[in-house]
Amino acid sequence: MSKKINLTIDGIQVSVDEGTTILDAASKLNIHIPTLCYHEDLCVAGNCRVCVVEQENSRTLPAACAMPVAEGMLIHTNSGKVRVARKHIVELLLSEHNADCTKCYKNGICELQSLASQMLTGDHMFLDLVPDKRYTIDRFNSAIIKDDSRCIRCQRCVRTCEELQSVSALGVAYRGNKMKISTFFEHPLFEVVCTNCGQCVNRCPTGALIERNYVDQVWDAIYDTSKHVVVQTAPAVRIALGETLGFAPGKIVTGKMVTALKRLGFDAVLDTDFAADLTIIEEGHELLERLKSALVDKDPRVALPMATSCSPGWVKFLEHTFPELLPNLSTCKSPQQMFGALVKTYYAKKKKLDPKNVVSVSIMPCTAKKFEADRPEMRSSGYKDVDYVLTTRELAIMITQAGLEFEKLPDSHFDSIMGASTGAAVIFGTTGGVMEAAIRTVYELVTGRDVPFEDLNITPVRGTEGEVREATLLITKTKPEFRFLEGVELKCVVANGLAYAKQVMQNVKDGTASYHFIEIMACPGGCLGGGGQPIPTNKEIRAKRKEAIYKEDMGMPLRKSHDNPDVQEIYKDFLVKPLGHKSHELLHTHYTPRKRY
Amino acid sequence: MSESKLKRVDLIFGEYSSVKFKVLADTLKRSNEDILEDLTESGLKGRGGAGFPTAIKWKYAAETPSKEKYVICNADEGEPGTFKDREILTRVPRKVFSGMAICGKVIGAQKGFIYLRGEYQFLMPELKRELEQYNEHMSKMGFDFPIEIVLGSGAYICGEESALFESMEGYRGEPRNKPPFPTTYGYMGKPTVINNVETFVNVVMIMRLGPIQFKLLGTSDSRGSKVFSVSGDTPIPGIYELELGMPLEKFVEEFGDGDTKAVQVGGAAGFCVPRKKFTETVIGFEGVPTGGSMMLFNSSRSMYNVLHNYLEFFEEESCGQCTPCRVGCQQLRKGIVAVKKGDKQSLYLDQLMKLAESMKISAKCGLGQSVANSFSSIVYNFREEMIY
Ligand SMILES: Cc1cc2nc3c(=O)[nH]c(=O)nc-3n(C[C@H](O)[C@H](O)[C@H](O)COP(=O)(O)O)c2cc1C
Ligand code: SF4
Ligand code: SF4
Ligand code: SF4
Ligand code: SF4
Ligand code: FES
């Protein structure tokens, strides 16, 4: 047990573990000290100074987020000195800030704004510094907009990109009055190593880093009567959307979401889950094919381990960081793009629609999907396969704009075709989910039996935040055509967050780890912690979303991708067989090596 | 010029022994407790500006268990108008090395670094030659404490100890949160003693003279002597070693040009003392402390311009990470311009004084915390010059 420290905060005695910060100690007493640069996912910066408190017998005011408690400390969180300093600090931030809130995407959900209103700012205490600053806006990116005029230089984004993602696309440039958050040689984001993961966007307290939103374009498409607008919704959206619309984290709102989408005017509300199941079939077969080439044909060219490819932030990361390992990436498109390619081919044909009049929209927990949809490769249907990608947050905006009282909406079901789902698809939303779904299918393909886990819950591959999870699965009593796998220990590894992905791939590159199958999701916790998810997203909230996902999985009548009736139908009707000619044309892709700088 | 009234001291620059590295050799034979006791007794405080008792700093580092520890000599000397560390490193480098080696012995460090201001690169060849001699003597004595010289990155903020570590580790020079302090978490996260160049030399002199002799110089709060860089409106600018605790009046009598209206003690980060306070002001930790810079201004100087220059310096040299300092410096400078131009009423100066006070207590590091020193002392004492 760690040592207890006794201190007094605002006259109240409290005893906390050694190493606790004043901020956390105060929150134990239900005293809320304002913060801006602090974020529980990140290391402490202590740079905004908004959280300063008074410590008796100290010349200066320590920052509560950075100051560990000490025995006998006497702290005042709301003394006269503190109030003056805090007000000065917020006023200073505002004096450097382009605070035209009504023109800002973060209006109403901005941490700076809410602090400013709390502090009753507004009497122009100091000079306006904005006119002399030459602030720039980087709008050249399809996923993320960076507006320096709204940046408070808290460096949450810098820490996110470096600590969680090991990308370091963002850094601090210059000193003093010129200090700013910048990229390599101030290139626009689309020209640097940024993966578009949006983790920085999710943590930016202001409107300085935001997703490029396509809300108006989607409304226009909906109102255009000549268009048939199809929407697909990713697995991780339904377990988080509720947070922005009145529910506590961890609430599954699938039925209400579907109703809302129908009420918004989409012509068909379909499920990315369908494509997730399809991905499992394609990717599972691809894995078996690679294993066969390696084990039976002894083909030296076959790239193993094979890595999942459904996280576009991860894909771009690999293109930049380990271009030599691109052959190891599954050629399967992400579910979003498989879906998009099928909407304008298979679906259009079935529904007797001219694909040129079909608009395909997707709702994603992710900002990188916006970039992915814009890749030139993603036009297999002859059109842009996915026209607009909205984040969970943008969908919430549309629902609010439409005046729907989300909490009171009845439930409804996805439309058909391409609306069916399984538990295997649902767990795509969490780290380890793709691996688990793939194993549920591959094991059965190879042995004819269910995976040897109670309730199909393959807990050893269920990833955890902040670690690389390795697991092995012994394959026995194979079907004759998979004899080559008899007695093989399938070695799997699961990682979430690009910092951990980098570890795994470095080991693969160095040859210090031998795996067969790698699952990587770019975001901490997987898609449930995606850059497009509701703000705030933090450890506790991610844990609740994860719980919801596994609950949803357990509640599904079908739990295995190959049991998805729409998937079975599409192979019968259209694709013929996994990895077949049509699959290659529509469901698989290739990658582009990119430079680090 | 009038007769010299101030006692000149020759502790720092004087020859300390006819035998090379004799003090070092003698000291290395003593016990750590003994050395620390002498250091405590001497009352030596750091010469880098903050005036932290050197013995306590060393004791903390000695008491922190760690296989790796470091000794760093801060020779960044970024304060405009100061060049005393350069002078020390040029004239008595061996004393500096010796002080560092003694520190290494006391705290149990394996390695020392001199963080040399980038602009002082020209000192390198000579310093390296001197280091060779030092190494030779060390191996003769059977001790191993290598010292390496690293060139600074050219930013004033890199003189702040934790920013200096960051810079040495290859990162951007941004001050860290404290605690943890360098004595527990310094360079590479290891216990580190960082002292100013002059502090190390003082240690050597204390070892040579004994604490009693050392204490004869200075006052009870400010023991010993200090090397000053005297500049501005003075007929005799230069480097002077003087006793600490002297009244400013005496100093002005000796160095002034007869028309001194103010003295800036401690550079941009220090205090401005107006003529009417010369008599009551003592130079030392009990009065106005200084890292060594003494700048005299005569009545031809505009104190508004002086302050504007300082603020411009801070505005550009702040690392920019924390709000009070990054934005506060800009507001202070632009604020006095606005008052001067009449865009803001003179009452706005009071608003700015309050802001400076907030910066002093809420900025993350010593840079932002010290802007108020010059700002408030100049605005308070020369208010009319700010307005008209
Ligand atoms: C902005 C800033 C710049 C500094 N520059 C120097 C410097 O150039 N040289 C120096 O010795 N100390 C400098 N210091 C003080 C150091 O942080 C540190 O306190 C000092 O090196 C400790 O040595 P001492 O105990 O011997 O005084 C600076 C502090 C600040 C806040
Ligand atoms: S970032 Fe926040 S404070 Fe700034 S304009 Fe946007 S909403 Fe307003
Ligand atoms: S972009 Fe956002 S997160 Fe990054 S420093 Fe600016 S305000 Fe902070
Ligand atoms: S989107 Fe991701 S990779 Fe790009 S800057 Fe933000 S955190 Fe870094
Ligand atoms: S006070 Fe100034 S120099 Fe120090 S950390 Fe803050 S911004 Fe940087
Ligand atoms: S929240 Fe503590 S300094 Fe920013």
Tab-separated table of C-alpha atoms in Angstrom, chain A residues 44-49 52 59-62 66-68 81 84-85 88-89 92-93 95-96 124-129 132-133 152-153 155 162 172-179, chain B residues 154-157 171-172 174 177-179 314-324 326-328 330-331 334-335 338 344 348 351-352 354-355 358-364 369:
chain	number	residue	atom	x	y	z
A	44	VAL	CA	1.148	16.552	-17.489
A	45	ALA	CA	2.280	19.730	-19.246
A	46	GLY	CA	1.487	22.384	-16.672
A	47	ASN	CA	1.625	25.121	-19.261
A	48	CYS	CA	-1.769	26.866	-19.371
A	49	ARG	CA	-1.569	27.745	-15.647
A	52	VAL	CA	-3.069	27.536	-10.223
A	59	ARG	CA	6.069	32.498	-3.058
A	60	THR	CA	4.331	31.267	-6.178
A	61	LEU	CA	1.022	29.643	-7.030
A	62	PRO	CA	1.591	26.015	-7.981
A	66	ALA	CA	1.381	19.295	-11.896
A	67	MET	CA	1.974	19.636	-8.179
A	68	PRO	CA	2.105	16.489	-6.075
A	81	LYS	CA	-4.811	35.789	-5.330
A	84	VAL	CA	-7.081	37.365	-9.879
A	85	ALA	CA	-4.351	35.234	-11.422
A	88	HIS	CA	-5.738	37.277	-15.815
A	89	ILE	CA	-4.711	34.014	-17.409
A	92	LEU	CA	-4.588	36.688	-21.640
A	93	LEU	CA	-5.597	33.598	-23.583
A	95	SER	CA	-6.454	38.445	-25.965
A	96	GLU	CA	-4.437	36.195	-28.263
A	124	HIS	CA	-11.567	43.759	-22.582
A	125	MET	CA	-9.158	43.809	-19.712
A	126	PHE	CA	-6.180	43.706	-22.074
A	127	LEU	CA	-5.269	44.742	-25.590
A	128	ASP	CA	-6.419	42.672	-28.522
A	129	LEU	CA	-3.307	41.000	-29.898
A	132	ASP	CA	-0.906	41.780	-35.226
A	133	LYS	CA	-0.710	38.010	-35.448
A	152	ILE	CA	-4.363	28.325	-27.003
A	153	ARG	CA	-1.038	26.469	-27.298
A	155	GLN	CA	0.016	21.300	-26.546
A	162	GLU	CA	3.761	12.044	-29.867
A	172	VAL	CA	6.040	23.415	-31.208
A	173	ALA	CA	7.783	25.949	-33.399
A	174	TYR	CA	9.424	29.247	-32.504
A	175	ARG	CA	9.658	30.924	-29.119
A	176	GLY	CA	7.984	33.656	-27.189
A	177	ASN	CA	5.353	35.716	-28.959
A	178	LYS	CA	5.823	33.674	-32.130
A	179	MET	CA	5.440	30.293	-30.489
B	154	GLY	CA	21.462	29.966	-28.293
B	155	ALA	CA	18.255	30.648	-26.396
B	156	TYR	CA	18.173	32.607	-23.156
B	157	ILE	CA	15.668	30.175	-21.687
B	171	TYR	CA	14.492	18.365	-27.014
B	172	ARG	CA	13.101	21.834	-27.275
B	174	GLU	CA	11.169	24.224	-22.364
B	177	ASN	CA	7.397	21.270	-13.897
B	178	LYS	CA	9.034	21.431	-10.484
B	179	PRO	CA	8.952	19.330	-8.395
B	314	PHE	CA	11.353	38.825	-22.752
B	315	GLU	CA	8.634	38.766	-25.364
B	316	GLU	CA	11.029	37.056	-27.753
B	317	GLU	CA	13.020	34.958	-25.299
B	318	SER	CA	10.117	33.458	-23.355
B	319	CYS	CA	9.895	29.827	-24.364
B	320	GLY	CA	6.263	30.527	-25.054
B	321	GLN	CA	4.757	27.502	-23.370
B	322	CYS	CA	2.941	29.090	-20.467
B	323	THR	CA	0.186	31.630	-20.713
B	324	PRO	CA	1.210	34.225	-18.122
B	326	ARG	CA	3.958	34.203	-23.344
B	327	VAL	CA	0.965	36.516	-23.486
B	328	GLY	CA	1.784	38.576	-20.428
B	330	GLN	CA	3.325	40.871	-25.092
B	331	GLN	CA	0.641	42.680	-23.128
B	334	LYS	CA	2.220	46.693	-26.016
B	335	GLY	CA	0.569	48.132	-22.937
B	338	ALA	CA	-0.383	52.201	-25.803
B	344	LYS	CA	-4.696	53.935	-23.145
B	348	TYR	CA	-3.820	51.301	-17.467
B	351	GLN	CA	-3.730	47.272	-14.531
B	352	LEU	CA	-0.404	46.209	-16.024
B	354	LYS	CA	-1.385	43.842	-11.402
B	355	LEU	CA	-0.805	41.684	-14.430
B	358	SER	CA	0.075	37.673	-11.535
B	359	MET	CA	2.898	36.710	-13.865
B	360	LYS	CA	5.299	36.714	-10.949
B	361	ILE	CA	3.273	34.177	-9.036
B	362	SER	CA	1.721	32.086	-11.761
B	363	ALA	CA	4.332	31.700	-14.518
B	364	LYS	CA	5.882	28.279	-14.824
B	369	GLN	CA	8.262	35.108	-12.771
